[in-house]
mmCIF file with all atom_site columns, C-alpha atoms in Angstrom:
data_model
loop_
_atom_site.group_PDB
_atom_site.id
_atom_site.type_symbol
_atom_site.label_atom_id
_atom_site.label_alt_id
_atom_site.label_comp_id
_atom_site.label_asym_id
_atom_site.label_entity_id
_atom_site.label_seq_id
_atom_site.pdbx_PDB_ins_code
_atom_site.Cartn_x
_atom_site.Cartn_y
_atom_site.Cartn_z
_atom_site.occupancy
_atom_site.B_iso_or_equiv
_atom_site.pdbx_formal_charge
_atom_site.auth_seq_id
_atom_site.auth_comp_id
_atom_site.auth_asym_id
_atom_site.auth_atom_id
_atom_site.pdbx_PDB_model_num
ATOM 1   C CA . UNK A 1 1   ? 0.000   0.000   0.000  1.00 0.00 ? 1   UNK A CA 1
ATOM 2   C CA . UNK A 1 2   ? 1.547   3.215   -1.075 1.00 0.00 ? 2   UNK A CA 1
ATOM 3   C CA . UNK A 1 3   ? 1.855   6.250   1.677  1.00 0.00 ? 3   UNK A CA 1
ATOM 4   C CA . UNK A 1 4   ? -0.623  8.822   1.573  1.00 0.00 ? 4   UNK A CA 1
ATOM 5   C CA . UNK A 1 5   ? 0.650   12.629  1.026  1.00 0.00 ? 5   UNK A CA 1
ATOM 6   C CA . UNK A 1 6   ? 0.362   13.047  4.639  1.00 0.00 ? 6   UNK A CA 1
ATOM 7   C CA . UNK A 1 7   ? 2.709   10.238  5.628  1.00 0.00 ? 7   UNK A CA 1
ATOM 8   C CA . UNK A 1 8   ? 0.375   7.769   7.459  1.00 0.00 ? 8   UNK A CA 1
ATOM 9   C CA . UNK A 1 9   ? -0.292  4.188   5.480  1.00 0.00 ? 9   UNK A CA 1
ATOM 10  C CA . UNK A 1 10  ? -4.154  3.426   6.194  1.00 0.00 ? 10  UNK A CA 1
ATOM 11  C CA . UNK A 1 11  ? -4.597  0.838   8.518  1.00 0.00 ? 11  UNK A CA 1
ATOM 12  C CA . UNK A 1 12  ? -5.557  -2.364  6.766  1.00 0.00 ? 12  UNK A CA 1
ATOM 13  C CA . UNK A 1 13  ? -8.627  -4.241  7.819  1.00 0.00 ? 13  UNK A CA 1
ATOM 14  C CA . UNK A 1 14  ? -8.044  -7.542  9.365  1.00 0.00 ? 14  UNK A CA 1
ATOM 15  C CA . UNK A 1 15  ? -9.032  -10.161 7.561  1.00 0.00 ? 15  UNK A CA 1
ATOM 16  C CA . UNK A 1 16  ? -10.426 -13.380 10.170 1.00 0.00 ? 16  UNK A CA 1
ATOM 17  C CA . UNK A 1 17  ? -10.444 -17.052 8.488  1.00 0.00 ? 17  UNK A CA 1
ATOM 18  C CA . UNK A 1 18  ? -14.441 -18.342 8.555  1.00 0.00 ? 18  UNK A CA 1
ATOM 19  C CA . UNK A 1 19  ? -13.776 -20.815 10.940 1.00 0.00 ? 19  UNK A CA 1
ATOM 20  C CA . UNK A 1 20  ? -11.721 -19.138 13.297 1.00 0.00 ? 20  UNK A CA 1
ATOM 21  C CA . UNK A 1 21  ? -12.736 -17.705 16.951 1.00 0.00 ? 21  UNK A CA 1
ATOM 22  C CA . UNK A 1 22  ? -12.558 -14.497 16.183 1.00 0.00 ? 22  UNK A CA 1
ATOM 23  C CA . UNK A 1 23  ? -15.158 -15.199 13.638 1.00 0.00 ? 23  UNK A CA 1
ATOM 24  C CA . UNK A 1 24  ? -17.551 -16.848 15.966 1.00 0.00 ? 24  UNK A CA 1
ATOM 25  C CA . UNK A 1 25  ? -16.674 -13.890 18.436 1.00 0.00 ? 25  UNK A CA 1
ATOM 26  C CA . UNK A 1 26  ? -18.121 -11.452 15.719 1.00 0.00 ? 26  UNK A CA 1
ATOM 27  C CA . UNK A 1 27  ? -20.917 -13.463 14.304 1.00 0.00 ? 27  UNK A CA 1
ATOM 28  C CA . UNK A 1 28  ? -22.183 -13.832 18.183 1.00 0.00 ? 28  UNK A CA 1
ATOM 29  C CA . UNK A 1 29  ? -22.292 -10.196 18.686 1.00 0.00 ? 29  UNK A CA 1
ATOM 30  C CA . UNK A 1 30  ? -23.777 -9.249  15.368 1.00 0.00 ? 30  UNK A CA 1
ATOM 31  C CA . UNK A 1 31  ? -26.545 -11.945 16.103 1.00 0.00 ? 31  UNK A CA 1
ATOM 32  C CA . UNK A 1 32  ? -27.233 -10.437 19.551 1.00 0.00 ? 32  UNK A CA 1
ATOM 33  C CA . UNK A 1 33  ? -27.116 -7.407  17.939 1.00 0.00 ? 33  UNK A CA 1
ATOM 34  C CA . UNK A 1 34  ? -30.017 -7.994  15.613 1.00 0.00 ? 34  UNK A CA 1
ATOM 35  C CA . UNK A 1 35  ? -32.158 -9.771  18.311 1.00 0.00 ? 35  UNK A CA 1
ATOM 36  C CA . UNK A 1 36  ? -31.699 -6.641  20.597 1.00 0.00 ? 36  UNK A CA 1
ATOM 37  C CA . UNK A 1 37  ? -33.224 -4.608  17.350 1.00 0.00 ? 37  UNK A CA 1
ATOM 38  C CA . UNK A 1 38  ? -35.500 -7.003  16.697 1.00 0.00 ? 38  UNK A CA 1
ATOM 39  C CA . UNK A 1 39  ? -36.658 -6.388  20.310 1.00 0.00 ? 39  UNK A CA 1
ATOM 40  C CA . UNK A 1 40  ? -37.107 -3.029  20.095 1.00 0.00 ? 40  UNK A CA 1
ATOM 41  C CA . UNK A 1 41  ? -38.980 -3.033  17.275 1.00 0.00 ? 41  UNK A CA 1
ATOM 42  C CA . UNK A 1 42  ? -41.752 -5.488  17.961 1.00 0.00 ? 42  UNK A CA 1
ATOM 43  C CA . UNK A 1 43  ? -41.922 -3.380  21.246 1.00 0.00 ? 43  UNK A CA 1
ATOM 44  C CA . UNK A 1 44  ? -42.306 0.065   19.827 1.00 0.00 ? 44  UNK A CA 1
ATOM 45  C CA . UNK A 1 45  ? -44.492 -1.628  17.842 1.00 0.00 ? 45  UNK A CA 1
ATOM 46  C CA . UNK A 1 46  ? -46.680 -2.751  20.882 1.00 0.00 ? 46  UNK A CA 1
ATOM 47  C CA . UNK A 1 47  ? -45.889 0.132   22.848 1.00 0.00 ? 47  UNK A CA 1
ATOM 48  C CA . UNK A 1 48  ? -47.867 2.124   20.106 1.00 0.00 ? 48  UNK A CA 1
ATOM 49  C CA . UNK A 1 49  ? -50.594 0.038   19.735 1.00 0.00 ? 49  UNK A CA 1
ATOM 50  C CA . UNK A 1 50  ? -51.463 0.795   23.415 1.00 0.00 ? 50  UNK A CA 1
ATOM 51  C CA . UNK A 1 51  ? -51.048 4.265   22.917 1.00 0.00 ? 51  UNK A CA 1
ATOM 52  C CA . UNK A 1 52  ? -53.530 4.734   20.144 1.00 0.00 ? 52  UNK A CA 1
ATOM 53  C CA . UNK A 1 53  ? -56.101 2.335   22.245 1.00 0.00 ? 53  UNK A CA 1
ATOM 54  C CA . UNK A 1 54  ? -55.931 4.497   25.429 1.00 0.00 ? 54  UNK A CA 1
ATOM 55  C CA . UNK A 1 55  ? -55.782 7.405   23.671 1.00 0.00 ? 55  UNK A CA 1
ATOM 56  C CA . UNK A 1 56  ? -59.217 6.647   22.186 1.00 0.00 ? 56  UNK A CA 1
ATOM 57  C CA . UNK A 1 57  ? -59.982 6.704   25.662 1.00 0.00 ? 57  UNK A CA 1
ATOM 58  C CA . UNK A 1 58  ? -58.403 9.792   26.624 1.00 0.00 ? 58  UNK A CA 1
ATOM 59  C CA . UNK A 1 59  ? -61.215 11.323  23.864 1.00 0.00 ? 59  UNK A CA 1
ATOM 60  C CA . UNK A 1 60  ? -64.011 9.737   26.153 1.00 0.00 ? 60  UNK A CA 1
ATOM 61  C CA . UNK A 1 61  ? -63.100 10.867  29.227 1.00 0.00 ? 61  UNK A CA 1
ATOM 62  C CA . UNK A 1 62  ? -66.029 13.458  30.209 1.00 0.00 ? 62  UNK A CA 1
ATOM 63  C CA . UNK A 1 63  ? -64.450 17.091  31.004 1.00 0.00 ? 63  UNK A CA 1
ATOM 64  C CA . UNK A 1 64  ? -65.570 16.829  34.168 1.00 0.00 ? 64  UNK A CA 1
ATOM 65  C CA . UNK A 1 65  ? -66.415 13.907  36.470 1.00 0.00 ? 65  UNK A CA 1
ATOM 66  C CA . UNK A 1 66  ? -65.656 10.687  36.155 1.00 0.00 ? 66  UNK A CA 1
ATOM 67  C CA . UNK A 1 67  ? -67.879 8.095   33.734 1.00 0.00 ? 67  UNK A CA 1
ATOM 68  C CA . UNK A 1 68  ? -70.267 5.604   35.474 1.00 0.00 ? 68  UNK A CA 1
ATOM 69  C CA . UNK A 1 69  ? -70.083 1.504   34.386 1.00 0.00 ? 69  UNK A CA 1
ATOM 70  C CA . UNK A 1 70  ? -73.184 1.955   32.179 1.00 0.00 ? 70  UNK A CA 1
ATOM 71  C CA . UNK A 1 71  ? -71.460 4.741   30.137 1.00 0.00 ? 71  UNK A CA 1
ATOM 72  C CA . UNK A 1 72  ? -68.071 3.148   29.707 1.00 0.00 ? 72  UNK A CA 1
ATOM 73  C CA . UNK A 1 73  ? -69.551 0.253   28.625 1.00 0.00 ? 73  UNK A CA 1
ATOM 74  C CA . UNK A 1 74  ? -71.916 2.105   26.113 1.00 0.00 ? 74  UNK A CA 1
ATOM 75  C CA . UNK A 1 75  ? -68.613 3.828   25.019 1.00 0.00 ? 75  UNK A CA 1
ATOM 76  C CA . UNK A 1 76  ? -67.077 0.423   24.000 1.00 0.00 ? 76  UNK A CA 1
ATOM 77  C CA . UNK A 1 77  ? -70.276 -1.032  22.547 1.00 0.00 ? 77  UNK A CA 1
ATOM 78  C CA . UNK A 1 78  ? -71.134 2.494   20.885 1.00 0.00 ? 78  UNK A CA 1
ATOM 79  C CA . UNK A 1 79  ? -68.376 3.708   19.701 1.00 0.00 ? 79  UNK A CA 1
ATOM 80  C CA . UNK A 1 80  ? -65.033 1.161   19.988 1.00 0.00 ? 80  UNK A CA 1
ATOM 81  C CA . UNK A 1 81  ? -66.371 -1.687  17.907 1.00 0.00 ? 81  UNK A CA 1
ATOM 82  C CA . UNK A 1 82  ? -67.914 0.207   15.904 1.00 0.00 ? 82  UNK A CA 1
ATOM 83  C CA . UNK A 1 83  ? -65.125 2.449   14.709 1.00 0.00 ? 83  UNK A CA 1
ATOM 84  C CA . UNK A 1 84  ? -64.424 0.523   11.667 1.00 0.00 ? 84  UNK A CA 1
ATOM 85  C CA . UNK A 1 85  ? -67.471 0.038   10.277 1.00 0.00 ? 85  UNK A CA 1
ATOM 86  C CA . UNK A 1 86  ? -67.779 2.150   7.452  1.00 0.00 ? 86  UNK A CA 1
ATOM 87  C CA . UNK A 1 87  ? -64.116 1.723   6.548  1.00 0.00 ? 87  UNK A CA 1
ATOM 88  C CA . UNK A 1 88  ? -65.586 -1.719  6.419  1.00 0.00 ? 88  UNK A CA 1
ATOM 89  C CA . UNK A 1 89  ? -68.526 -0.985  4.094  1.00 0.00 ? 89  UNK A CA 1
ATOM 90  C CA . UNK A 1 90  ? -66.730 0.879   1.891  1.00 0.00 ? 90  UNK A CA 1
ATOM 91  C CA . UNK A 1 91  ? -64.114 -1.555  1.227  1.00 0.00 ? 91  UNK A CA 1
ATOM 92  C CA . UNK A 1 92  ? -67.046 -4.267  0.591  1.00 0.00 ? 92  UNK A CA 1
ATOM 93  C CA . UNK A 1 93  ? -68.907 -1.823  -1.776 1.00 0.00 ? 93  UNK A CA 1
ATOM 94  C CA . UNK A 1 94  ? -65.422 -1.623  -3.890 1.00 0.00 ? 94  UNK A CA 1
ATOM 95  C CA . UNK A 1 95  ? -64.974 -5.008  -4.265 1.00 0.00 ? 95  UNK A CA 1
ATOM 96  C CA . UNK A 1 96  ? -66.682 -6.734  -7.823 1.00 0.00 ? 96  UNK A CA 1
ATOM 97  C CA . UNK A 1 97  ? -69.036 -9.393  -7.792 1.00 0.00 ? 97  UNK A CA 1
ATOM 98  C CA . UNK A 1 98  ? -66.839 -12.517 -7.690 1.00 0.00 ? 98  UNK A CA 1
ATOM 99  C CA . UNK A 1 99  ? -63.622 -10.714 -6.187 1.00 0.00 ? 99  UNK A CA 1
ATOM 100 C CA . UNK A 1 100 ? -62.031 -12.459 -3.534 1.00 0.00 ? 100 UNK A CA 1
ATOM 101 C CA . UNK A 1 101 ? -61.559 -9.708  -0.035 1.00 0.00 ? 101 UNK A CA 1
ATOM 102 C CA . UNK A 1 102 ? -58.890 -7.174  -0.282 1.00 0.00 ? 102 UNK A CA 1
ATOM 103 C CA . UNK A 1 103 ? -56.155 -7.470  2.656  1.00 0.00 ? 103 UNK A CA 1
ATOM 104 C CA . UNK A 1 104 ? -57.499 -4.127  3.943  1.00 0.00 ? 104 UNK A CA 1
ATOM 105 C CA . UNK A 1 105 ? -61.034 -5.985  3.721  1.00 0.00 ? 105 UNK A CA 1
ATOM 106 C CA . UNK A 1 106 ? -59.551 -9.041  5.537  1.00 0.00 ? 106 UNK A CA 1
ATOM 107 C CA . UNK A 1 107 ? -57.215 -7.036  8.217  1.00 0.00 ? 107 UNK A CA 1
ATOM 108 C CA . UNK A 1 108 ? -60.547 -5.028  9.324  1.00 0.00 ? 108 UNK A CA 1
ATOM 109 C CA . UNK A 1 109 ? -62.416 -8.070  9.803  1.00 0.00 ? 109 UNK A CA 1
ATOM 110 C CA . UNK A 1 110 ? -60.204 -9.737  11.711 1.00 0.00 ? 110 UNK A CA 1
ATOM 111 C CA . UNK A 1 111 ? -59.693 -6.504  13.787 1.00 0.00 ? 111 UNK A CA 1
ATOM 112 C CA . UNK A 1 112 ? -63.235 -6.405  14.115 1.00 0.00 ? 112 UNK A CA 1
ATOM 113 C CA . UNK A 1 113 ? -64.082 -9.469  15.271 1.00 0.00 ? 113 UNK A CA 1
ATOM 114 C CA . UNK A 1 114 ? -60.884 -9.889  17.779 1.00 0.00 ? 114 UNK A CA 1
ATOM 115 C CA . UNK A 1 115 ? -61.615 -6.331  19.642 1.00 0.00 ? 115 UNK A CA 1
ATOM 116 C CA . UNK A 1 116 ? -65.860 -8.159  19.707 1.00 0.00 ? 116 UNK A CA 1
ATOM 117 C CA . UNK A 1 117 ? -64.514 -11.569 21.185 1.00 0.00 ? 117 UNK A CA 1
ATOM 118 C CA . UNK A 1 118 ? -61.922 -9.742  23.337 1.00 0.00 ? 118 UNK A CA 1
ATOM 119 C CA . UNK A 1 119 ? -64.929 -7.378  24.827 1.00 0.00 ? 119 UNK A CA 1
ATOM 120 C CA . UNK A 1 120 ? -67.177 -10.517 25.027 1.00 0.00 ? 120 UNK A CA 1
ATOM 121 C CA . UNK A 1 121 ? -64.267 -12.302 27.523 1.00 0.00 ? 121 UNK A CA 1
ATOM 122 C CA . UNK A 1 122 ? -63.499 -9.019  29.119 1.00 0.00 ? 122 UNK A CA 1
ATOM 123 C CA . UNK A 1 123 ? -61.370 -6.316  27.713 1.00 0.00 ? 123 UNK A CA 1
ATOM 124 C CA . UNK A 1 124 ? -58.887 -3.854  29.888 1.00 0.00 ? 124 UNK A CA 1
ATOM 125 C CA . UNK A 1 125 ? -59.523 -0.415  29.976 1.00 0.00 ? 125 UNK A CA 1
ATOM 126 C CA . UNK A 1 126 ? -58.439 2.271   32.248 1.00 0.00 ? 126 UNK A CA 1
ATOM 127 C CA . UNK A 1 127 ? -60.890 2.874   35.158 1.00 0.00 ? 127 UNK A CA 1
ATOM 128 C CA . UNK A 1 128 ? -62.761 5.594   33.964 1.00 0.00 ? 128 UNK A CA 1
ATOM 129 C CA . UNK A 1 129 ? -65.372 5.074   37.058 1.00 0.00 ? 129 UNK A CA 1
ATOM 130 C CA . UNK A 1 130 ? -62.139 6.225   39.486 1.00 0.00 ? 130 UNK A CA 1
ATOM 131 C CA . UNK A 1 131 ? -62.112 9.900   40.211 1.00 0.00 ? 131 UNK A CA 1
ATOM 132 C CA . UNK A 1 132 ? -58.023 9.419   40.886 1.00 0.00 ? 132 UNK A CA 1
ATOM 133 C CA . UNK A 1 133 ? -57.399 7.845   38.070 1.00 0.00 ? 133 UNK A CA 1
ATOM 134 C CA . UNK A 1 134 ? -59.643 10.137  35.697 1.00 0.00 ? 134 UNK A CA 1
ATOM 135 C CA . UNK A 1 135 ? -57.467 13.201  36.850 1.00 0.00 ? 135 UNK A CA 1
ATOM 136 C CA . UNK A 1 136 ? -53.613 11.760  36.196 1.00 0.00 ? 136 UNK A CA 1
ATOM 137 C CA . UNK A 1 137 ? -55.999 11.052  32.938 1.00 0.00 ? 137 UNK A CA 1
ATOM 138 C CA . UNK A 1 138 ? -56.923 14.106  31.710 1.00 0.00 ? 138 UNK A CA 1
ATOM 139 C CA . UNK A 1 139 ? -52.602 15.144  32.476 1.00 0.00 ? 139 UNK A CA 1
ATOM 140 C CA . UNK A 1 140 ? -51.615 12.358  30.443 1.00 0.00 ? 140 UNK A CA 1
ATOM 141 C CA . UNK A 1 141 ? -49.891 13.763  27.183 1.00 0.00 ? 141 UNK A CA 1
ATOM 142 C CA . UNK A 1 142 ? -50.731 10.892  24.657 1.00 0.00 ? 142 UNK A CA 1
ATOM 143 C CA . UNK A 1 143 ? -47.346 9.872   24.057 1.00 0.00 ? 143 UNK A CA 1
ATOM 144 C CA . UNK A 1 144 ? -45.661 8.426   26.934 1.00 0.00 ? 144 UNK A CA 1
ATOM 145 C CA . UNK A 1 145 ? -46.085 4.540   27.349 1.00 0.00 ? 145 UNK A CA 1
ATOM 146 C CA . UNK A 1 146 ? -44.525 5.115   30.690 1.00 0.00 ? 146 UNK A CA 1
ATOM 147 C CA . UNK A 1 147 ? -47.557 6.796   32.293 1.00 0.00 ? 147 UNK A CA 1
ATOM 148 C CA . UNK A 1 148 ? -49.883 4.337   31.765 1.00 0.00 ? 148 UNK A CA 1
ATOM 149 C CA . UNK A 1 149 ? -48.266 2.763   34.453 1.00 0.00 ? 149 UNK A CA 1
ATOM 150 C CA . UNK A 1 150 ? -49.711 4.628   36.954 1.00 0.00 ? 150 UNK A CA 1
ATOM 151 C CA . UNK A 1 151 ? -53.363 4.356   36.312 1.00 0.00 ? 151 UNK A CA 1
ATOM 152 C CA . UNK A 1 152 ? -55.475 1.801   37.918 1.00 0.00 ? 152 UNK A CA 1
ATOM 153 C CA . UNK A 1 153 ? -57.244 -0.470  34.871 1.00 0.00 ? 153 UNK A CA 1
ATOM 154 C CA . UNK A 1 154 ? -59.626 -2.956  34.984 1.00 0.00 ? 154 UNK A CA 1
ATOM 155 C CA . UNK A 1 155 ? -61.368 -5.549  33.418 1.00 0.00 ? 155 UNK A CA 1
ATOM 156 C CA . UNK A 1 156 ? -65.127 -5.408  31.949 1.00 0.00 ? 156 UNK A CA 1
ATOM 157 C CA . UNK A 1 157 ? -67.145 -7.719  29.763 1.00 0.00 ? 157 UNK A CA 1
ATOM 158 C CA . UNK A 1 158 ? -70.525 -7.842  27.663 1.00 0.00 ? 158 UNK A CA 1
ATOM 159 C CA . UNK A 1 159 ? -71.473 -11.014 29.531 1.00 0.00 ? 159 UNK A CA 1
ATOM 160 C CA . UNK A 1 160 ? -71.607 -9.437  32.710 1.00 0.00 ? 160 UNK A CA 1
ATOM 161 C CA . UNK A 1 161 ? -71.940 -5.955  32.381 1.00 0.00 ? 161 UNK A CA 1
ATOM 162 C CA . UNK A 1 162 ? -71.971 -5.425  36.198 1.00 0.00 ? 162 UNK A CA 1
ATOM 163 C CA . UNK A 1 163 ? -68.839 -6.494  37.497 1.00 0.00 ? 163 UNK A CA 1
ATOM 164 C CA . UNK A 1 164 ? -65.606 -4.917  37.197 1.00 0.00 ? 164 UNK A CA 1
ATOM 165 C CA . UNK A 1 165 ? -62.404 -6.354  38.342 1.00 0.00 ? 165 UNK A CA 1
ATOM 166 C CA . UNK A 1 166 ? -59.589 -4.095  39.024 1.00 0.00 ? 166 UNK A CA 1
ATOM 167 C CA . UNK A 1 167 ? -56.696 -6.273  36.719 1.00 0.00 ? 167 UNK A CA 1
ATOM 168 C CA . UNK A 1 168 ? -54.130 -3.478  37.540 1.00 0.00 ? 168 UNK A CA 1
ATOM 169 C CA . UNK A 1 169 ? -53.600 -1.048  40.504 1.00 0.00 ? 169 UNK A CA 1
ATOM 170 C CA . UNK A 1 170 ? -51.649 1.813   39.355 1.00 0.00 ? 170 UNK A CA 1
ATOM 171 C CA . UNK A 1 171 ? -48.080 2.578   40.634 1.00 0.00 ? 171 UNK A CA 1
ATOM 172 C CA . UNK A 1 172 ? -49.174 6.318   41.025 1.00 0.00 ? 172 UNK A CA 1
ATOM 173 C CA . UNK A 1 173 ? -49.740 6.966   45.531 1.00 0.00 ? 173 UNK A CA 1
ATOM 174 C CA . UNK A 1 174 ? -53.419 8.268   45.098 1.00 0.00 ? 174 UNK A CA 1
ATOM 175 C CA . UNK A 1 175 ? -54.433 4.657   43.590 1.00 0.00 ? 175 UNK A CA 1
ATOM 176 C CA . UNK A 1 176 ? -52.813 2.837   46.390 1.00 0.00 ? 176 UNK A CA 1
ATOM 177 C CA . UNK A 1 177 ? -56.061 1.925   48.708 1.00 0.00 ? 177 UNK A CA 1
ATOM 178 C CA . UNK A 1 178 ? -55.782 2.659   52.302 1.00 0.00 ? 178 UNK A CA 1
ATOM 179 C CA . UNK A 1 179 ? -54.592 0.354   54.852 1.00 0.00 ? 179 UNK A CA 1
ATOM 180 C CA . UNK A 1 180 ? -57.190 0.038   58.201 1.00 0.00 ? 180 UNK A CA 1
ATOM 181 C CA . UNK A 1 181 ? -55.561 -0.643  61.171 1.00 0.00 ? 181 UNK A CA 1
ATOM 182 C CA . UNK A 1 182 ? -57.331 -3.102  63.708 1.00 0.00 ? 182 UNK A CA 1
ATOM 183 C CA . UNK A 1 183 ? -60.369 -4.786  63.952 1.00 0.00 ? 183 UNK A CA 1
ATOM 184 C CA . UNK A 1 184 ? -63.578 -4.160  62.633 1.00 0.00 ? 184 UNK A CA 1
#
């Protein structure tokens, strides 16, 4: 390799044999390296997903107040499900006589009737019947996964439209239940 004008030969790039240890070194971190991405990914991905569902949520929180079980469940049934529908129509007015469904046609479907079963066996939302957890709410800025952490969510159904199971507590203090000391 000939000398540059300044002086300095460029280093030259080492060359490992395929079988070698070295090799296996590198291949091993590369491979870790694209799992760790992979990671990410699929959990920005997720991490997303949650963000547009409770920020449908955020929308139908009243301005003041917090909702009772009747109206969050009349949100879901109301408005939730229903959301696609005339995507849904549309798509199946487009398509000819004889045409098999359009992936758009398909993917809505599917959607469709996953968020209907997932209602039917009970579907998490955040407890908009809470007056603590309405409030950190209406602060919440739509973007940070993070803060969803501290809301209390639970778990309602269409088979049972009266119970309610709190499925998460919140990590914020004012969802944290207090303690009674001695006996009743």
């Amino acid at each position: 390799m000939a000398p540059s004008k300044t002086g300095k030969s460029a280093k030259k790039e080492k060359i490992f044999h395929p079988d070698s240890r070295k090799a296996g070194q590198l291949n091993r971190v590369q491979i870790r390296k694209n799992k760790l991405a992979d990671a990410a990914a699929k959990r920005n991905k997720k991490q997303l997903a949650q963000v547009d569902v409770y920020g449908f949520f955020y929308h139908a929180v009243p301005p003041e107040g917090c909702m009772s079980l009747e109206q969050l469940h009349s949100v879901i049934k109301d408005v939730w499900l229903p959301r696609h529908d005339v995507e849904l129509t549309r798509e199946r007015t487009l398509r000819r006589k004889g045409r098999p469904k359009s992936a758009r046609e398909s993917f809505l479907e599917d959607a469709k009737h996953q968020e209907e079963e997932e209602y039917r066996t009970g579907i998490e939302v955040p407890d908009l019947t809470h007056a603590p957890t309405v409030e950190l709410f209406r602060n919440w800025d739509q973007k940070e996964v993070a803060y969803l952490n501290l809301f209390r969510f639970v778990r309602i159904s269409s088979t049972d439209p009266t119970v309610i199971v709190v499925s998460r507590r919140g990590t914020h203090p004012s969802m944290r239940e207090p303690v009674m000391d001695g006996p009743l």
